[in-house]
Amino acid sequence: MIHGVNPSFTFILDARAAGPHFPGIGRYIRGLAGALPAQLRAQESLQFLVEPGPGSRFIPGEAVSIPAPASPFGIAQQRAIPPLLTDAAVYHSPYYLMPYRPGVPTVLTVYDLIPLHFPGAVSLRARLLFGLATRLAIRAADRIVAISESCRTDFLARYRGLEPEKINAISLAPDDRFRPQPAERIDRLRREYDLPAEFGLYLGINKPHKNLARLVEAWAGLDRDLPLVIAGAWDDRYPGPRRAAERLPPGLVRFLGPVPDDDLPALYSACRLFIFPSVYEGFGLPVVEALACGAAVACSNTSSLPEVGGDAVRYFDPLDSGSIRGTIAEALDAAPDPDASVRRASRFSWEATAAATLEIYRSLAYNHT
């Protein structure tokens, strides 16, 4: 470096996992990609490693996209990706399937340990792959971002050789579109989905750790003339919640299936109560999205969820149907406080997430010069 001349730094964010196959990771990449550019210094630039096709459409128009010659699922990336990174000051992989010898300072984002905490939910092959690939990714990374303090604690407990100073907790955030919706938009959504004036809402997939069957069981004992609406992608391997609902009076539980992203703010805003009974979450983004829309929320008292909901949420023991039922009843009897929900959600922003992430990029880039 020439004395008195500021070096330039290029940060590369690997956006190959931003497609529909990874809805949660995709939201993380899109949120970060949207907030990072505005915070770059004059000597810094940001580039995106993308797979050709619709998955890269979210990239900001002025940003540089690098077409990837290999998928994160293929072993070919181990040789094909590192040559694309040679001019990078920092490479950021938001997924554990990545080049394990990237050749440049590397940041890794981790989300949860669901395949290890819930071995029955994934195949033996998937567990082995997750375990091996995660260890390789942790070894390859110079710094690690965990999406909550709970997630950070989990990884430190699981991977005993992981130094605490190597991993930082940086929260996720709701997109700007998640805000209380006007009455006309809510009314239109109710007509489109044939929803009543009041209903309870769950949004998410039906995998075992989401604990949906126990929520249906708890709802059945409420003795309220109020339907539970379950929205989100459905995995046919786990029919338990539907079977539980089939034993109940018709209409008490409704399954909407996947809901377009554009309808989610109105759906959150329309519900009387959002319920999230998951046994384990790395962050629990639906909770903060619901809060941002002014919804009352009841959720589990486990893993990261109290960290996300704070004192704006009512909590229950997700393994106790009576606790779930009692907390839901208390929440339904209480007066909604949309302002308290929105205030809590306002603590999380992609701008803050991007700023904290940039601090890590800079600590690697400037110290590596």
CSV table of C-alpha atoms in Angstrom, one decimal:
chain,number,residue,atom,x,y,z
A,1,MET,CA,0.0,0.0,0.0
A,2,ILE,CA,1.4,3.4,-0.9
A,3,HIS,CA,1.6,5.8,2.1
A,4,GLY,CA,-1.2,8.3,2.1
A,5,VAL,CA,-3.3,6.6,-0.5
A,6,ASN,CA,-6.6,5.0,0.8
A,7,PRO,CA,-6.9,1.4,-0.6
A,8,SER,CA,-10.2,0.4,-2.1
A,9,PHE,CA,-12.2,-2.6,-0.9
A,10,THR,CA,-14.6,-4.9,-2.6
A,11,PHE,CA,-17.1,-6.9,-0.6
A,12,ILE,CA,-18.7,-9.9,-2.2
A,13,LEU,CA,-22.0,-11.2,-0.9
A,14,ASP,CA,-22.9,-14.7,-2.1
A,15,ALA,CA,-26.5,-14.4,-3.2
A,16,ARG,CA,-26.9,-17.9,-4.8
A,17,ALA,CA,-29.3,-19.0,-2.0
A,18,ALA,CA,-31.7,-16.1,-2.6
A,19,GLY,CA,-34.1,-18.2,-4.7
A,20,PRO,CA,-37.5,-19.7,-3.7
A,21,HIS,CA,-35.8,-22.9,-2.4
A,22,PHE,CA,-34.6,-21.0,0.6
A,23,PRO,CA,-37.4,-18.5,1.6
A,24,GLY,CA,-35.8,-17.6,5.0
A,25,ILE,CA,-32.3,-17.3,3.8
A,26,GLY,CA,-33.6,-15.5,0.7
A,27,ARG,CA,-35.2,-12.8,2.9
A,28,TYR,CA,-32.0,-12.4,4.8
A,29,ILE,CA,-30.0,-11.9,1.6
A,30,ARG,CA,-32.6,-9.5,0.1
A,31,GLY,CA,-32.8,-7.4,3.3
A,32,LEU,CA,-29.0,-7.2,3.6
A,33,ALA,CA,-28.5,-6.5,-0.1
A,34,GLY,CA,-31.0,-3.6,0.1
A,35,ALA,CA,-29.5,-1.9,3.1
A,36,LEU,CA,-25.7,-2.4,2.5
A,37,PRO,CA,-25.1,-0.1,-0.5
A,38,ALA,CA,-26.3,3.1,1.2
A,39,GLN,CA,-23.8,2.6,4.0
A,40,LEU,CA,-20.6,2.0,2.0
A,41,ARG,CA,-17.8,4.4,2.2
A,42,ALA,CA,-16.3,6.1,-0.9
A,43,GLN,CA,-13.5,3.5,-1.2
A,44,GLU,CA,-15.8,0.5,-0.7
A,45,SER,CA,-17.9,-1.4,-3.2
A,46,LEU,CA,-20.3,-4.3,-3.0
A,47,GLN,CA,-20.7,-7.1,-5.6
A,48,PHE,CA,-23.1,-10.0,-5.6
A,49,LEU,CA,-22.4,-13.6,-6.6
A,50,VAL,CA,-25.6,-14.8,-8.3
A,51,GLU,CA,-27.0,-17.8,-10.1
A,52,PRO,CA,-28.5,-16.8,-13.5
A,53,GLY,CA,-32.3,-16.5,-13.6
A,54,PRO,CA,-35.1,-15.0,-11.5
A,55,GLY,CA,-33.3,-15.5,-8.2
A,56,SER,CA,-31.0,-12.5,-8.9
A,57,ARG,CA,-33.7,-10.0,-9.8
A,58,PHE,CA,-33.7,-8.5,-6.3
A,59,ILE,CA,-30.1,-7.2,-6.7
A,60,PRO,CA,-30.0,-3.4,-6.7
A,61,GLY,CA,-29.9,-2.0,-10.2
A,62,GLU,CA,-26.5,-0.2,-9.8
A,63,ALA,CA,-24.8,-3.2,-8.2
A,64,VAL,CA,-22.3,-5.5,-9.9
A,65,SER,CA,-23.5,-9.0,-10.3
A,66,ILE,CA,-21.1,-11.9,-10.9
A,67,PRO,CA,-22.7,-14.9,-12.6
A,68,ALA,CA,-21.8,-18.0,-10.8
A,69,PRO,CA,-20.6,-21.0,-12.8
A,70,ALA,CA,-21.6,-23.5,-10.1
A,71,SER,CA,-24.5,-24.1,-7.7
A,72,PRO,CA,-24.0,-24.2,-3.9
A,73,PHE,CA,-25.2,-27.8,-4.1
A,74,GLY,CA,-22.5,-29.0,-6.4
A,75,ILE,CA,-18.9,-30.0,-5.5
A,76,ALA,CA,-17.8,-28.0,-8.6
A,77,GLN,CA,-18.1,-24.8,-6.6
A,78,GLN,CA,-15.0,-25.8,-4.6
A,79,ARG,CA,-12.9,-25.1,-7.7
A,80,ALA,CA,-15.2,-22.7,-9.7
A,81,ILE,CA,-16.0,-20.0,-7.1
A,82,PRO,CA,-12.6,-19.1,-5.5
A,83,PRO,CA,-11.1,-17.6,-8.8
A,84,LEU,CA,-14.1,-15.2,-8.8
A,85,LEU,CA,-13.1,-13.9,-5.3
A,86,THR,CA,-9.4,-13.1,-5.9
A,87,ASP,CA,-10.0,-9.3,-5.9
A,88,ALA,CA,-12.4,-9.3,-2.9
A,89,ALA,CA,-11.4,-7.8,0.4
A,90,VAL,CA,-14.1,-10.0,2.0
A,91,TYR,CA,-16.4,-12.8,0.9
A,92,HIS,CA,-19.7,-13.3,2.7
A,93,SER,CA,-21.4,-16.7,2.5
A,94,PRO,CA,-25.0,-16.7,4.0
A,95,TYR,CA,-25.1,-20.5,3.6
A,96,TYR,CA,-23.1,-23.4,4.9
A,97,LEU,CA,-22.7,-24.9,1.4
A,98,MET,CA,-19.9,-22.7,0.1
A,99,PRO,CA,-16.3,-22.9,-1.1
A,100,TYR,CA,-14.4,-24.1,1.9
A,101,ARG,CA,-11.1,-22.7,0.7
A,102,PRO,CA,-12.2,-19.3,-0.6
A,103,GLY,CA,-8.7,-17.8,-0.4
A,104,VAL,CA,-9.9,-14.5,1.0
A,105,PRO,CA,-11.2,-13.2,4.4
A,106,THR,CA,-14.6,-14.8,4.8
A,107,VAL,CA,-17.8,-14.2,6.8
A,108,LEU,CA,-20.4,-16.9,7.3
A,109,THR,CA,-24.0,-16.5,8.5
A,110,VAL,CA,-25.6,-19.3,10.6
A,111,TYR,CA,-29.2,-19.6,11.5
A,112,ASP,CA,-30.1,-22.6,13.6
A,113,LEU,CA,-29.3,-26.2,14.5
A,114,ILE,CA,-32.7,-27.7,13.6
A,115,PRO,CA,-31.3,-30.8,11.7
A,116,LEU,CA,-29.3,-31.7,14.9
A,117,HIS,CA,-31.9,-30.7,17.5
A,118,PHE,CA,-34.7,-32.5,15.6
A,119,PRO,CA,-33.1,-35.5,14.0
A,120,GLY,CA,-36.4,-37.1,13.2
A,121,ALA,CA,-37.4,-34.3,10.9
A,122,VAL,CA,-34.6,-34.9,8.4
A,123,SER,CA,-33.0,-38.0,6.8
A,124,LEU,CA,-29.8,-39.5,8.2
A,125,ARG,CA,-28.0,-38.4,5.0
A,126,ALA,CA,-29.2,-34.8,5.5
A,127,ARG,CA,-28.0,-34.7,9.1
A,128,LEU,CA,-24.6,-36.0,8.2
A,129,LEU,CA,-24.3,-33.5,5.3
A,130,PHE,CA,-25.4,-30.7,7.6
A,131,GLY,CA,-23.0,-31.7,10.3
A,132,LEU,CA,-20.0,-32.1,8.0
A,133,ALA,CA,-20.7,-29.0,5.8
A,134,THR,CA,-21.3,-26.8,8.9
A,135,ARG,CA,-18.0,-27.8,10.5
A,136,LEU,CA,-16.2,-27.1,7.2
A,137,ALA,CA,-17.9,-23.7,6.9
A,138,ILE,CA,-17.1,-22.7,10.4
A,139,ARG,CA,-13.4,-23.7,9.9
A,140,ALA,CA,-13.3,-21.7,6.6
A,141,ALA,CA,-14.8,-18.6,8.1
A,142,ASP,CA,-12.8,-15.8,9.7
A,143,ARG,CA,-15.9,-14.4,11.4
A,144,ILE,CA,-19.4,-15.8,11.9
A,145,VAL,CA,-22.7,-14.0,12.1
A,146,ALA,CA,-25.5,-15.6,14.2
A,147,ILE,CA,-29.0,-14.3,13.7
A,148,SER,CA,-29.7,-14.1,17.4
A,149,GLU,CA,-28.0,-14.3,20.7
A,150,SER,CA,-29.8,-17.6,21.3
A,151,CYS,CA,-28.4,-18.9,18.0
A,152,ARG,CA,-24.9,-17.7,19.0
A,153,THR,CA,-25.1,-19.6,22.3
A,154,ASP,CA,-26.3,-22.7,20.5
A,155,PHE,CA,-23.3,-22.7,18.2
A,156,LEU,CA,-20.8,-22.1,20.9
A,157,ALA,CA,-22.3,-25.0,22.9
A,158,ARG,CA,-22.3,-27.3,20.0
A,159,TYR,CA,-18.9,-26.5,18.5
A,160,ARG,CA,-16.6,-26.4,21.4
A,161,GLY,CA,-13.6,-25.2,19.4
A,162,LEU,CA,-15.4,-22.1,18.2
A,163,GLU,CA,-13.9,-19.0,19.9
A,164,PRO,CA,-16.6,-16.7,21.3
A,165,GLU,CA,-14.9,-13.6,19.8
A,166,LYS,CA,-15.3,-15.2,16.3
A,167,ILE,CA,-19.1,-15.2,16.3
A,168,ASN,CA,-21.4,-12.2,16.7
A,169,ALA,CA,-25.1,-12.0,17.1
A,170,ILE,CA,-26.8,-9.7,14.5
A,171,SER,CA,-30.6,-9.7,14.4
A,172,LEU,CA,-32.8,-10.0,11.3
A,173,ALA,CA,-35.5,-7.5,10.6
A,174,PRO,CA,-38.9,-7.1,9.0
A,175,ASP,CA,-39.0,-5.6,5.5
A,176,ASP,CA,-40.5,-2.0,5.3
A,177,ARG,CA,-43.7,-3.3,3.8
A,178,PHE,CA,-44.6,-4.9,7.1
A,179,ARG,CA,-46.6,-2.2,8.8
A,180,PRO,CA,-50.2,-1.7,9.9
A,181,GLN,CA,-52.4,-1.8,6.8
A,182,PRO,CA,-55.3,0.5,6.0
A,183,ALA,CA,-58.9,-0.7,6.6
A,184,GLU,CA,-59.7,-1.0,2.9
A,185,ARG,CA,-56.7,-3.2,2.2
A,186,ILE,CA,-57.7,-5.5,5.2
A,187,ASP,CA,-61.3,-5.6,4.0
A,188,ARG,CA,-60.2,-6.6,0.5
A,189,LEU,CA,-58.0,-9.4,1.9
A,190,ARG,CA,-60.9,-10.7,4.0
A,191,ARG,CA,-63.1,-10.9,0.9
A,192,GLU,CA,-60.4,-12.5,-1.3
A,193,TYR,CA,-59.7,-15.3,1.3
A,194,ASP,CA,-63.3,-15.4,2.8
A,195,LEU,CA,-62.0,-14.6,6.3
A,196,PRO,CA,-64.2,-13.6,9.2
A,197,ALA,CA,-63.9,-10.3,11.1
A,198,GLU,CA,-61.7,-12.0,13.8
A,199,PHE,CA,-59.5,-15.0,13.6
A,200,GLY,CA,-56.3,-16.5,15.1
A,201,LEU,CA,-53.4,-16.8,12.7
A,202,TYR,CA,-50.3,-19.0,12.3
A,203,LEU,CA,-47.9,-18.4,9.4
A,204,GLY,CA,-45.2,-20.9,8.5
A,205,ILE,CA,-44.5,-24.4,7.4
A,206,ASN,CA,-45.8,-27.5,9.2
A,207,LYS,CA,-42.4,-29.2,10.0
A,208,PRO,CA,-42.4,-31.0,13.4
A,209,HIS,CA,-40.5,-28.3,15.3
A,210,LYS,CA,-43.2,-25.8,14.4
A,211,ASN,CA,-45.5,-27.7,16.9
A,212,LEU,CA,-48.7,-27.2,14.9
A,213,ALA,CA,-50.5,-30.3,16.0
A,214,ARG,CA,-50.3,-29.1,19.6
A,215,LEU,CA,-51.6,-25.7,18.6
A,216,VAL,CA,-54.6,-27.3,17.0
A,217,GLU,CA,-55.2,-29.4,20.1
A,218,ALA,CA,-55.0,-26.3,22.3
A,219,TRP,CA,-57.3,-24.3,20.0
A,220,ALA,CA,-59.9,-27.0,20.1
A,221,GLY,CA,-60.3,-26.5,23.9
A,222,LEU,CA,-60.7,-22.7,23.8
A,223,ASP,CA,-64.5,-22.8,23.6
A,224,ARG,CA,-64.4,-19.7,21.4
A,225,ASP,CA,-66.4,-19.0,18.2
A,226,LEU,CA,-63.2,-18.0,16.5
A,227,PRO,CA,-61.4,-19.9,13.7
A,228,LEU,CA,-57.7,-20.6,13.6
A,229,VAL,CA,-56.2,-19.8,10.2
A,230,ILE,CA,-53.0,-21.7,9.2
A,231,ALA,CA,-51.1,-20.2,6.3
A,232,GLY,CA,-47.9,-21.2,4.7
A,233,ALA,CA,-46.2,-23.9,2.7
A,234,TRP,CA,-47.1,-27.5,3.4
A,235,ASP,CA,-44.9,-30.5,3.6
A,236,ASP,CA,-46.9,-33.7,3.0
A,237,ARG,CA,-44.5,-35.7,5.1
A,238,TYR,CA,-46.0,-34.2,8.3
A,239,PRO,CA,-49.9,-34.6,8.1
A,240,GLY,CA,-50.4,-34.5,11.9
A,241,PRO,CA,-51.9,-30.9,12.1
A,242,ARG,CA,-54.5,-31.7,9.3
A,243,ARG,CA,-55.4,-35.0,10.9
A,244,ALA,CA,-55.9,-33.2,14.3
A,245,ALA,CA,-58.1,-30.5,12.6
A,246,GLU,CA,-60.2,-33.1,10.8
A,247,ARG,CA,-61.5,-34.3,14.2
A,248,LEU,CA,-62.8,-30.9,15.1
A,249,PRO,CA,-66.0,-29.1,14.0
A,250,PRO,CA,-65.9,-27.9,10.4
A,251,GLY,CA,-64.4,-24.4,10.0
A,252,LEU,CA,-62.7,-24.2,13.4
A,253,VAL,CA,-59.3,-24.6,11.7
A,254,ARG,CA,-58.7,-23.4,8.1
A,255,PHE,CA,-55.6,-24.1,6.0
A,256,LEU,CA,-54.9,-21.4,3.4
A,257,GLY,CA,-51.7,-22.9,2.0
A,258,PRO,CA,-49.0,-20.6,0.7
A,259,VAL,CA,-50.0,-16.9,0.7
A,260,PRO,CA,-48.3,-14.4,-1.7
A,261,ASP,CA,-45.8,-12.1,-0.1
A,262,ASP,CA,-47.8,-9.1,-1.1
A,263,ASP,CA,-50.7,-10.3,1.0
A,264,LEU,CA,-48.8,-11.0,4.2
A,265,PRO,CA,-48.9,-7.5,5.7
A,266,ALA,CA,-52.7,-7.4,5.4
A,267,LEU,CA,-53.0,-10.9,6.7
A,268,TYR,CA,-51.0,-10.0,9.8
A,269,SER,CA,-52.9,-6.8,10.2
A,270,ALA,CA,-56.3,-8.5,9.9
A,271,CYS,CA,-55.8,-11.2,12.6
A,272,ARG,CA,-57.1,-10.9,16.1
A,273,LEU,CA,-54.0,-12.8,17.4
A,274,PHE,CA,-50.9,-14.2,15.8
A,275,ILE,CA,-49.7,-17.4,17.4
A,276,PHE,CA,-46.3,-18.9,16.9
A,277,PRO,CA,-45.9,-22.2,18.8
A,278,SER,CA,-42.5,-23.3,17.5
A,279,VAL,CA,-40.4,-25.3,19.9
A,280,TYR,CA,-37.2,-23.9,18.4
A,281,GLU,CA,-36.3,-20.9,16.2
A,282,GLY,CA,-33.0,-19.3,15.2
A,283,PHE,CA,-34.7,-16.0,15.2
A,284,GLY,CA,-38.5,-16.2,14.5
A,285,LEU,CA,-39.0,-13.6,11.7
A,286,PRO,CA,-42.8,-14.1,11.6
A,287,VAL,CA,-43.1,-12.8,15.2
A,288,VAL,CA,-41.4,-9.5,14.4
A,289,GLU,CA,-43.3,-9.2,11.1
A,290,ALA,CA,-46.6,-9.6,12.9
A,291,LEU,CA,-45.5,-7.1,15.5
A,292,ALA,CA,-44.5,-4.6,12.8
A,293,CYS,CA,-48.1,-4.9,11.4
A,294,GLY,CA,-49.5,-4.1,14.8
A,295,ALA,CA,-50.8,-7.6,15.6
A,296,ALA,CA,-51.1,-9.0,19.1
A,297,VAL,CA,-48.8,-12.0,19.5
A,298,ALA,CA,-48.6,-15.1,21.6
A,299,CYS,CA,-45.6,-17.4,21.2
A,300,SER,CA,-43.4,-20.0,22.7
A,301,ASN,CA,-41.0,-19.1,25.6
A,302,THR,CA,-38.1,-21.0,24.1
A,303,SER,CA,-34.9,-20.4,22.1
A,304,SER,CA,-34.7,-16.9,20.5
A,305,LEU,CA,-38.4,-16.0,20.7
A,306,PRO,CA,-38.4,-14.0,24.0
A,307,GLU,CA,-35.3,-12.2,22.7
A,308,VAL,CA,-37.4,-11.1,19.6
A,309,GLY,CA,-40.7,-10.4,21.3
A,310,GLY,CA,-39.6,-8.8,24.5
A,311,ASP,CA,-42.4,-7.5,26.7
A,312,ALA,CA,-44.7,-6.9,23.7
A,313,VAL,CA,-45.6,-10.6,23.5
A,314,ARG,CA,-47.4,-13.1,25.7
A,315,TYR,CA,-45.5,-16.4,26.2
A,316,PHE,CA,-46.5,-20.0,26.7
A,317,ASP,CA,-44.7,-23.4,27.2
A,318,PRO,CA,-44.9,-24.9,23.7
A,319,LEU,CA,-44.9,-28.5,25.1
A,320,ASP,CA,-48.0,-27.9,27.3
A,321,SER,CA,-51.3,-27.6,25.5
A,322,GLY,CA,-52.9,-26.1,28.6
A,323,SER,CA,-50.3,-23.4,28.7
A,324,ILE,CA,-50.8,-22.6,25.0
A,325,ARG,CA,-54.6,-22.5,25.5
A,326,GLY,CA,-54.5,-20.4,28.6
A,327,THR,CA,-52.1,-17.8,27.1
A,328,ILE,CA,-54.2,-17.6,24.0
A,329,ALA,CA,-57.3,-17.0,26.1
A,330,GLU,CA,-55.6,-14.3,28.1
A,331,ALA,CA,-54.4,-12.6,24.9
A,332,LEU,CA,-57.9,-12.8,23.3
A,333,ASP,CA,-59.5,-11.3,26.5
A,334,ALA,CA,-57.0,-8.4,26.6
A,335,ALA,CA,-57.4,-5.2,24.7
A,336,PRO,CA,-55.1,-5.1,21.6
A,337,ASP,CA,-52.2,-2.6,21.8
A,338,PRO,CA,-51.0,-2.1,18.2
A,339,ASP,CA,-48.7,0.7,19.2
A,340,ALA,CA,-46.8,-1.5,21.7
A,341,SER,CA,-46.4,-4.1,19.0
A,342,VAL,CA,-45.1,-1.6,16.4
A,343,ARG,CA,-42.7,-0.1,19.0
A,344,ARG,CA,-41.1,-3.5,19.7
A,345,ALA,CA,-40.7,-4.3,16.0
A,346,SER,CA,-39.1,-0.9,15.4
A,347,ARG,CA,-36.0,-2.1,17.4
A,348,PHE,CA,-35.2,-4.3,14.4
A,349,SER,CA,-34.1,-2.8,11.0
A,350,TRP,CA,-32.2,-3.9,8.0
A,351,GLU,CA,-30.2,-0.7,8.3
A,352,ALA,CA,-29.0,-1.7,11.7
A,353,THR,CA,-28.3,-5.2,10.5
A,354,ALA,CA,-26.3,-3.9,7.6
A,355,ALA,CA,-24.3,-1.5,9.7
A,356,ALA,CA,-23.3,-4.2,12.2
A,357,THR,CA,-22.4,-6.6,9.3
A,358,LEU,CA,-20.3,-3.8,7.6
A,359,GLU,CA,-18.3,-3.5,10.9
A,360,ILE,CA,-17.3,-7.1,10.5
A,361,TYR,CA,-16.4,-6.7,6.8
A,362,ARG,CA,-14.2,-3.7,7.7
A,363,SER,CA,-12.5,-5.3,10.6
A,364,LEU,CA,-11.4,-8.1,8.3
A,365,ALA,CA,-10.6,-5.9,5.2
A,366,TYR,CA,-8.7,-3.1,6.9
A,367,ASN,CA,-6.7,-5.4,9.2
A,368,HIS,CA,-5.8,-7.6,6.3
A,369,THR,CA,-4.3,-4.8,4.2
